[in-house]
CSV table of C-alpha atoms in Angstrom, one decimal:
chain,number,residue,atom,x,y,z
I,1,UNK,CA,-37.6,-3.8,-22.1
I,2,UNK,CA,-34.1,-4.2,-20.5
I,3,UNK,CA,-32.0,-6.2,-22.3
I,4,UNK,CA,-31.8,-10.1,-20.9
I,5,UNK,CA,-28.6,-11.0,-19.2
I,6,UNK,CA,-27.1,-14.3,-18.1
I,7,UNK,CA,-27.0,-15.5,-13.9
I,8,UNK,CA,-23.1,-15.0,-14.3
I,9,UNK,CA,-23.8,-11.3,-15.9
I,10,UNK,CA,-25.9,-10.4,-12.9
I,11,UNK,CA,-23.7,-12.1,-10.6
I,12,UNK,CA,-21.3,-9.7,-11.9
I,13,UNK,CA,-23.1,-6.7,-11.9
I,14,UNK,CA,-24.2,-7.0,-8.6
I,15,UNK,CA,-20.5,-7.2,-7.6
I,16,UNK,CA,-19.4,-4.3,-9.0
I,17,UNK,CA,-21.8,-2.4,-7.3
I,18,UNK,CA,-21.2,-3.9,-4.0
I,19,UNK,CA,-17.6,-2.9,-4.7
I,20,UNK,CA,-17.7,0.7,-6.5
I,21,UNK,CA,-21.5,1.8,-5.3
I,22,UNK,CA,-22.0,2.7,-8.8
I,23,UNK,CA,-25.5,2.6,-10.3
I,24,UNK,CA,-27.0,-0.6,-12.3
I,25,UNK,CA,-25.9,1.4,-15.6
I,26,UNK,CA,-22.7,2.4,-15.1
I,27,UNK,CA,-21.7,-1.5,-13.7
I,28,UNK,CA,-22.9,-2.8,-17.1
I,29,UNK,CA,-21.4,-0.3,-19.0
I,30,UNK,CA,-17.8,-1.2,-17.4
I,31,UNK,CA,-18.2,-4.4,-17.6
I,32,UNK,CA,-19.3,-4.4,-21.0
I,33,UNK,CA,-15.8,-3.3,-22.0
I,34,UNK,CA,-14.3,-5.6,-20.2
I,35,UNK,CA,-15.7,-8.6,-20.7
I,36,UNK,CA,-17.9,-9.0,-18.0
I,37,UNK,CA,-14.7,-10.2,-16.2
I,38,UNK,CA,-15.7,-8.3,-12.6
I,39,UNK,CA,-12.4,-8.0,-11.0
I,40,UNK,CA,-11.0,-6.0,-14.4
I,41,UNK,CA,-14.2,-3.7,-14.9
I,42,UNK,CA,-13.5,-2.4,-11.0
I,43,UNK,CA,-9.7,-2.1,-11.5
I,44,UNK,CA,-10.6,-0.1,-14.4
I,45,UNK,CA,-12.9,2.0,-13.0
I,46,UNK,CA,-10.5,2.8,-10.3
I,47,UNK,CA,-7.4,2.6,-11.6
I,48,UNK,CA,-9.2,4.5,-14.5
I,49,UNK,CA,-10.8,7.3,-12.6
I,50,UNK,CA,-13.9,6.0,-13.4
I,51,UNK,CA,-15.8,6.8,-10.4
I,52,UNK,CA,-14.9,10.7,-10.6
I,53,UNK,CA,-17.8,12.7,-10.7
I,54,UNK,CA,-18.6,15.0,-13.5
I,55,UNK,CA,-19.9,17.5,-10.9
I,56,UNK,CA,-16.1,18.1,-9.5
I,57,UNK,CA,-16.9,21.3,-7.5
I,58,UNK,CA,-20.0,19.4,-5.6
I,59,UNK,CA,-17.5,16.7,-5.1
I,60,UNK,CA,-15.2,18.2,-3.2
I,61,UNK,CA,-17.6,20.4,-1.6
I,62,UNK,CA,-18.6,17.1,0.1
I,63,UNK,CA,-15.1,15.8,0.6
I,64,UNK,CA,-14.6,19.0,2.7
I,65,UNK,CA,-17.4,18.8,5.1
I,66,UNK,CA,-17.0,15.4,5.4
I,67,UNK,CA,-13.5,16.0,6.3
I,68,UNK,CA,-14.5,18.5,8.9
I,69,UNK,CA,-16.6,16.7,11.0
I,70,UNK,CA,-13.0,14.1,11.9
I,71,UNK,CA,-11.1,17.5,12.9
I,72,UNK,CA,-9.8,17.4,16.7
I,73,UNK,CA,-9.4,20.9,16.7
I,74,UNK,CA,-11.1,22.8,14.6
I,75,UNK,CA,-10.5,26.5,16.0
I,76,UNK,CA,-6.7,26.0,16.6
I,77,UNK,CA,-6.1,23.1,13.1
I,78,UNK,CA,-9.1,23.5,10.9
I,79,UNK,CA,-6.8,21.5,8.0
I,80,UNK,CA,-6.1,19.2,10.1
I,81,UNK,CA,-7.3,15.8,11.3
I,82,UNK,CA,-5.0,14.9,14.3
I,83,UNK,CA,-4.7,11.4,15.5
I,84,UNK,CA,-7.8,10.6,17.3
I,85,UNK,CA,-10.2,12.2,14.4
I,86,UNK,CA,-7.6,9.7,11.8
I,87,UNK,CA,-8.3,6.7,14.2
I,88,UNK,CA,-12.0,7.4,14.2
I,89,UNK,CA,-12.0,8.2,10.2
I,90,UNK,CA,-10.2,5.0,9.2
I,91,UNK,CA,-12.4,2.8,11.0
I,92,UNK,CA,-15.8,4.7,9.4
I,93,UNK,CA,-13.9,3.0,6.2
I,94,UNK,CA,-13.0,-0.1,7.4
I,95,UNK,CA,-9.2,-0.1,7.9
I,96,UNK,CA,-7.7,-1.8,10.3
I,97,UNK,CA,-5.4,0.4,11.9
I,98,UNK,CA,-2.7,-2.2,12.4
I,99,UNK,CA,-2.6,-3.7,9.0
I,100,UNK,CA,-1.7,-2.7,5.7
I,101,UNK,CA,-4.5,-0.9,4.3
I,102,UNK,CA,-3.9,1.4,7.0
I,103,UNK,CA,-0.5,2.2,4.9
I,104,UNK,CA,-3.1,2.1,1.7
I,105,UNK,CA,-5.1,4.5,2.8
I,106,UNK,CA,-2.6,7.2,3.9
I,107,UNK,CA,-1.1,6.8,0.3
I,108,UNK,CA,-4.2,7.3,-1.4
I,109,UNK,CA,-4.9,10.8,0.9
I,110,UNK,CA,-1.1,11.6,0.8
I,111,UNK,CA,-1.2,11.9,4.7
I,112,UNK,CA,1.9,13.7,5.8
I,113,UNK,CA,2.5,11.2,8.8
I,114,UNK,CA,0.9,8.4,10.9
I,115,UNK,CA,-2.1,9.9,13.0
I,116,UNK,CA,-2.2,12.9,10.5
I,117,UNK,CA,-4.3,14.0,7.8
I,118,UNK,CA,-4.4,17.4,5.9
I,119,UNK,CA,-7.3,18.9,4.1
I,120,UNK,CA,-5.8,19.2,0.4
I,121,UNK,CA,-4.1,15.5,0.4
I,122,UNK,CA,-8.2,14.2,1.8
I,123,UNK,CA,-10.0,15.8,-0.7
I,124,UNK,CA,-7.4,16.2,-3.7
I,125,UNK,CA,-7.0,12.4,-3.2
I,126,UNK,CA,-10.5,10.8,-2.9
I,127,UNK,CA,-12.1,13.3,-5.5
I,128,UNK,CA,-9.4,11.7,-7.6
I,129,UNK,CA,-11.4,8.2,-7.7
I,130,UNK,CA,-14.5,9.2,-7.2
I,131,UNK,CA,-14.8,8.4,-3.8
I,132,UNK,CA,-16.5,11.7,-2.2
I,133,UNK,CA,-18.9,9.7,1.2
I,134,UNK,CA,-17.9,7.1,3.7
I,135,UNK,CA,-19.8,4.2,1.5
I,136,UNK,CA,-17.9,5.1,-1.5
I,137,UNK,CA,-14.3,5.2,0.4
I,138,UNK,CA,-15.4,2.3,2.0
I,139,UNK,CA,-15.9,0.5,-1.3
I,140,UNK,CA,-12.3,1.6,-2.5
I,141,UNK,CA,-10.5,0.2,0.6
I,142,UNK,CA,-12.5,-2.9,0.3
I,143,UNK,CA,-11.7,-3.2,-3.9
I,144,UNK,CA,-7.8,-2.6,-2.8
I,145,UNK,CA,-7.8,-5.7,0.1
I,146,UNK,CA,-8.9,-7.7,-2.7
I,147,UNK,CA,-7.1,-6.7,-5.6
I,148,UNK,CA,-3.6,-5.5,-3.7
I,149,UNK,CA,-1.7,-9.4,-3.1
I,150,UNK,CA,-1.6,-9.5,-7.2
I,151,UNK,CA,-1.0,-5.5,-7.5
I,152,UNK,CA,3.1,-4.9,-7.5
I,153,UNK,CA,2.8,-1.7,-9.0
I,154,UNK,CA,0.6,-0.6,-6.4
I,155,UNK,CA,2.4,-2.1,-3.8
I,156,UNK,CA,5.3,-0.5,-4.7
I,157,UNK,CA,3.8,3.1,-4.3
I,158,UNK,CA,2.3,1.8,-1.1
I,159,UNK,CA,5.8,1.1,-0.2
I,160,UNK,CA,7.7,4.2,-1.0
I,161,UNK,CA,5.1,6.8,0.4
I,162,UNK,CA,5.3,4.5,3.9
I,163,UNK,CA,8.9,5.9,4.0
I,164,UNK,CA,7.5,9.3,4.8
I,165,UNK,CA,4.9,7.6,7.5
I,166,UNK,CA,8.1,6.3,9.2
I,167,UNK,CA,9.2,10.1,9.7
I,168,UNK,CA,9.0,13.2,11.0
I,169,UNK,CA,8.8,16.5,8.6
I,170,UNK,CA,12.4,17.5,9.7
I,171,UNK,CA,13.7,14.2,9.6
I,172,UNK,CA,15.6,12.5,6.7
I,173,UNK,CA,15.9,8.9,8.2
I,174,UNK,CA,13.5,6.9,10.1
I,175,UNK,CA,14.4,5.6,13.0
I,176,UNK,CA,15.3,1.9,12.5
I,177,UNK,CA,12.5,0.8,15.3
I,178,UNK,CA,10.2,2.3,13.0
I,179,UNK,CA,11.3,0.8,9.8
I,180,UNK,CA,11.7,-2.7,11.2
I,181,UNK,CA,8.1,-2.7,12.1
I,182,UNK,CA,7.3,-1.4,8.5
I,183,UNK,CA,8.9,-3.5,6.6
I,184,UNK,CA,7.5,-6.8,8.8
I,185,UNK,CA,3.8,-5.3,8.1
I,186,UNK,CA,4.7,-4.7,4.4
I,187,UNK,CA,6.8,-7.9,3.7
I,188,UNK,CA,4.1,-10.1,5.8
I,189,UNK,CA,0.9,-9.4,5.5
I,190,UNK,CA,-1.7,-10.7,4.0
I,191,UNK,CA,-2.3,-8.2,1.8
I,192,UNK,CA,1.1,-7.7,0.4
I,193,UNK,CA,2.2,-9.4,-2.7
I,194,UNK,CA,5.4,-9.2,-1.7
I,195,UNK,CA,6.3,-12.0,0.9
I,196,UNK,CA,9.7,-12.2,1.9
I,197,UNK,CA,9.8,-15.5,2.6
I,198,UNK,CA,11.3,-18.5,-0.1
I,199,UNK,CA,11.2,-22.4,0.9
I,200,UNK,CA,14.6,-22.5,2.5
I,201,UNK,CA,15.2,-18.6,3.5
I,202,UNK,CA,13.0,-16.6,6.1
I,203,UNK,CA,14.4,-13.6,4.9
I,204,UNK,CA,11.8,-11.6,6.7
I,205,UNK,CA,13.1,-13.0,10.0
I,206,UNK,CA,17.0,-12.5,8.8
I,207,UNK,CA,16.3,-9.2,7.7
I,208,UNK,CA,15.0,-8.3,11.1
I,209,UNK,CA,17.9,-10.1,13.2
I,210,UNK,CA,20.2,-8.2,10.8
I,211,UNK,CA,19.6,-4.9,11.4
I,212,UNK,CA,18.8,-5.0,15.2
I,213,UNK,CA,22.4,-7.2,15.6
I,214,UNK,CA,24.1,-5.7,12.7
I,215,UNK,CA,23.3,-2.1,11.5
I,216,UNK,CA,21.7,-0.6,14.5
I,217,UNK,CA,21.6,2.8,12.4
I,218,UNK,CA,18.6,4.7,10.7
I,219,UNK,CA,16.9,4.0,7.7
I,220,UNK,CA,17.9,6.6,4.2
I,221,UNK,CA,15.6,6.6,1.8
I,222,UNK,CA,17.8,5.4,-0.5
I,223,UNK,CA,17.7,2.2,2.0
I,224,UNK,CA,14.0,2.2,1.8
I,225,UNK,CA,14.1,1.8,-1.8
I,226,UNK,CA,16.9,-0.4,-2.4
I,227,UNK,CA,15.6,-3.2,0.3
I,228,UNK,CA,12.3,-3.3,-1.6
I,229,UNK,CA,14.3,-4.1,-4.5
I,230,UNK,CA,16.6,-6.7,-3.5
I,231,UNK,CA,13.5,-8.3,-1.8
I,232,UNK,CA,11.9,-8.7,-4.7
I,233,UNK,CA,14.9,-10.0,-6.8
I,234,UNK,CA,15.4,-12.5,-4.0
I,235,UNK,CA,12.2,-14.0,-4.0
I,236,UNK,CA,13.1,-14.5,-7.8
I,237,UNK,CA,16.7,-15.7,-6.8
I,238,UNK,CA,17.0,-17.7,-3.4
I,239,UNK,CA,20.7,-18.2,-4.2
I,240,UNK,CA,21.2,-14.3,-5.0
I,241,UNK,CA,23.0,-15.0,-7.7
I,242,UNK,CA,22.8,-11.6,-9.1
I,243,UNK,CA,24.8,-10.4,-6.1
I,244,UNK,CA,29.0,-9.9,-6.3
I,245,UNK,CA,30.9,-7.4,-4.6
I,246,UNK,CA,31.1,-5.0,-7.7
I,247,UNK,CA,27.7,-4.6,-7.4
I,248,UNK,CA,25.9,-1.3,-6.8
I,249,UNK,CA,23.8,-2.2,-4.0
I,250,UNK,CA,24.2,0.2,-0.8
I,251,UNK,CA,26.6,-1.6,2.0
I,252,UNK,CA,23.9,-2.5,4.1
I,253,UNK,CA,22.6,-4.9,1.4
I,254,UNK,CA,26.6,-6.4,0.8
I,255,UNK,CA,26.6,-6.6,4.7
I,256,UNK,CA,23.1,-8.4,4.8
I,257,UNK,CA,24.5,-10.9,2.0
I,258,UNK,CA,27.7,-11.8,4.1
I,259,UNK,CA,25.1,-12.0,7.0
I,260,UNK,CA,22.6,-14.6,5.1
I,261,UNK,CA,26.2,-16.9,4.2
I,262,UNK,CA,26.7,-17.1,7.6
I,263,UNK,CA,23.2,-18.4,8.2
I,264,UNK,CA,23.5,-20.6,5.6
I,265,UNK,CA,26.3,-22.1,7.1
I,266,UNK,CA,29.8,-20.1,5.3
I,267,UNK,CA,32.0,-22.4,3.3
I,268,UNK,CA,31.8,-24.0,0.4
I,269,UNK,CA,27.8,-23.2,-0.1
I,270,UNK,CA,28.0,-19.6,0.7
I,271,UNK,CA,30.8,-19.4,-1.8
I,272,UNK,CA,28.5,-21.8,-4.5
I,273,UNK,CA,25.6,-18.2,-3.9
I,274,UNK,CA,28.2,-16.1,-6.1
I,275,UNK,CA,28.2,-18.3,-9.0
């Protein structure tokens, strides 16, 4: 007889399978090891690979017929899904197309732009979890809504790989309509654990202000990067504190900082942010 197993063990069970459409078996088994603490056994078996399949040449044999039935063109792009086959694909998985698991998913498939998909990043990336039908990649997107707003390191390659979303193939910068809209998705939603916003400074909104007033330029990637950053110490230092002007940070940030004084009023409190 199957072993007995508490109302909170089957509770758990059950969502691990609504998450990762595993089998009855391999839910226990990952929970086993984790303590029956649900949320950890499906990080692990994603994070962990744990839904690849043994059978990694039927696998991916799935993941490219699946991917050719979203191809706009198949005669003229047969590796490629174009933009109406990518809107049609990411909502068969639940994404919204405006929010920030859009910018999840592209990651996860290494898409080579917004509206664009390409046959090796589709299949090399959801063979890589497992995730070879519509259910399964379904499942994934739903596990990273839930498990993203306390998932920095995740964010963080969510983040950088949106810099090539912002961008053209022959392009180096993205155009700074592009990356304003970016960073208000990725510093507002939801979904982000990263909320640029501290009880006295809607840096979010000054960010914004800033560059449209201010820079008016492109967006480097060294930009990209480097704004991520200081957002993130910010949020950990309202005051920025661990700003001076012998500080390596790209100009734009030192110009943002004199910007933020002057929202804050100049004088004698901007000065009291150096020290």
């Amino acid at each position: 007889m199957p072993p007995g197993y508490t109302s909170q063990q089957k509770s758990a069970i059950s969502q691990f399978q609504n998450f990762t459409q595993a089998d009855r078996n391999t839910a226990i088994r990952w929970l086993k090891s984790s303590g029956w603490v649900a949320d950890q056994a499906v990080n692990g078996y994603f994070s962990g690979g744990g839904g690849a399949t043994s059978n990694t040449s039927g696998s991916e044999s799935k993941l490219r017929s699946l991917f050719d039935k979203y191809r706009d063109d198949p005669k003229n792009s047969p590796d490629i899904i174009g933009v109406d086959g990518s809107m049609k694909y990411l909502d068969a998985i639940g994404v919204n197309l405006e929010g920030l698991d859009s910018f999840a998913a592209m990651e996860i498939i290494q898409a080579p732009s917004m509206g664009e998909i390409s046959r090796d990043g589709f299949v090399n990336g959801w063979a890589a979890v497992g995730a070879d039908s519509i259910e399964k990649q379904k499942a994934h997107i739903n596990f990273l809504k839930k498990s993203l707003p306390s998932d920095k390191t995740k964010f963080t390659e969510i983040y950088k790989f949106s810099f090539q979303l912002g961008k053209t193939a022959q392009q180096k910068a993205i155009p700074l309509e592009n990356a304003a809209g970016f960073w208000e998705l990725l510093f507002s939603s939801p979904m982000s654990p990263v909320q640029w916003r501290t009880p006295n400074s809607p840096w979010i909104d000054w960010w914004g202000e800033f560059l449209t007033s201010k820079w008016k330029k492109s967006v480097n990637k060294d930009m990209w990067n480097e704004t991520l950053k200081f957002a993130q110490m910010t949020l950990d230092d309202e005051q920025i504190s661990f700003w001076n002007e012998e500080s390596s940070w790209p100009s734009v940030i030192d110009d943002f900082v004199e910007f933020v004084k002057e929202k804050r009023g100049g004088g004698e409190e901007a000065e009291a942010m150096e020290y």
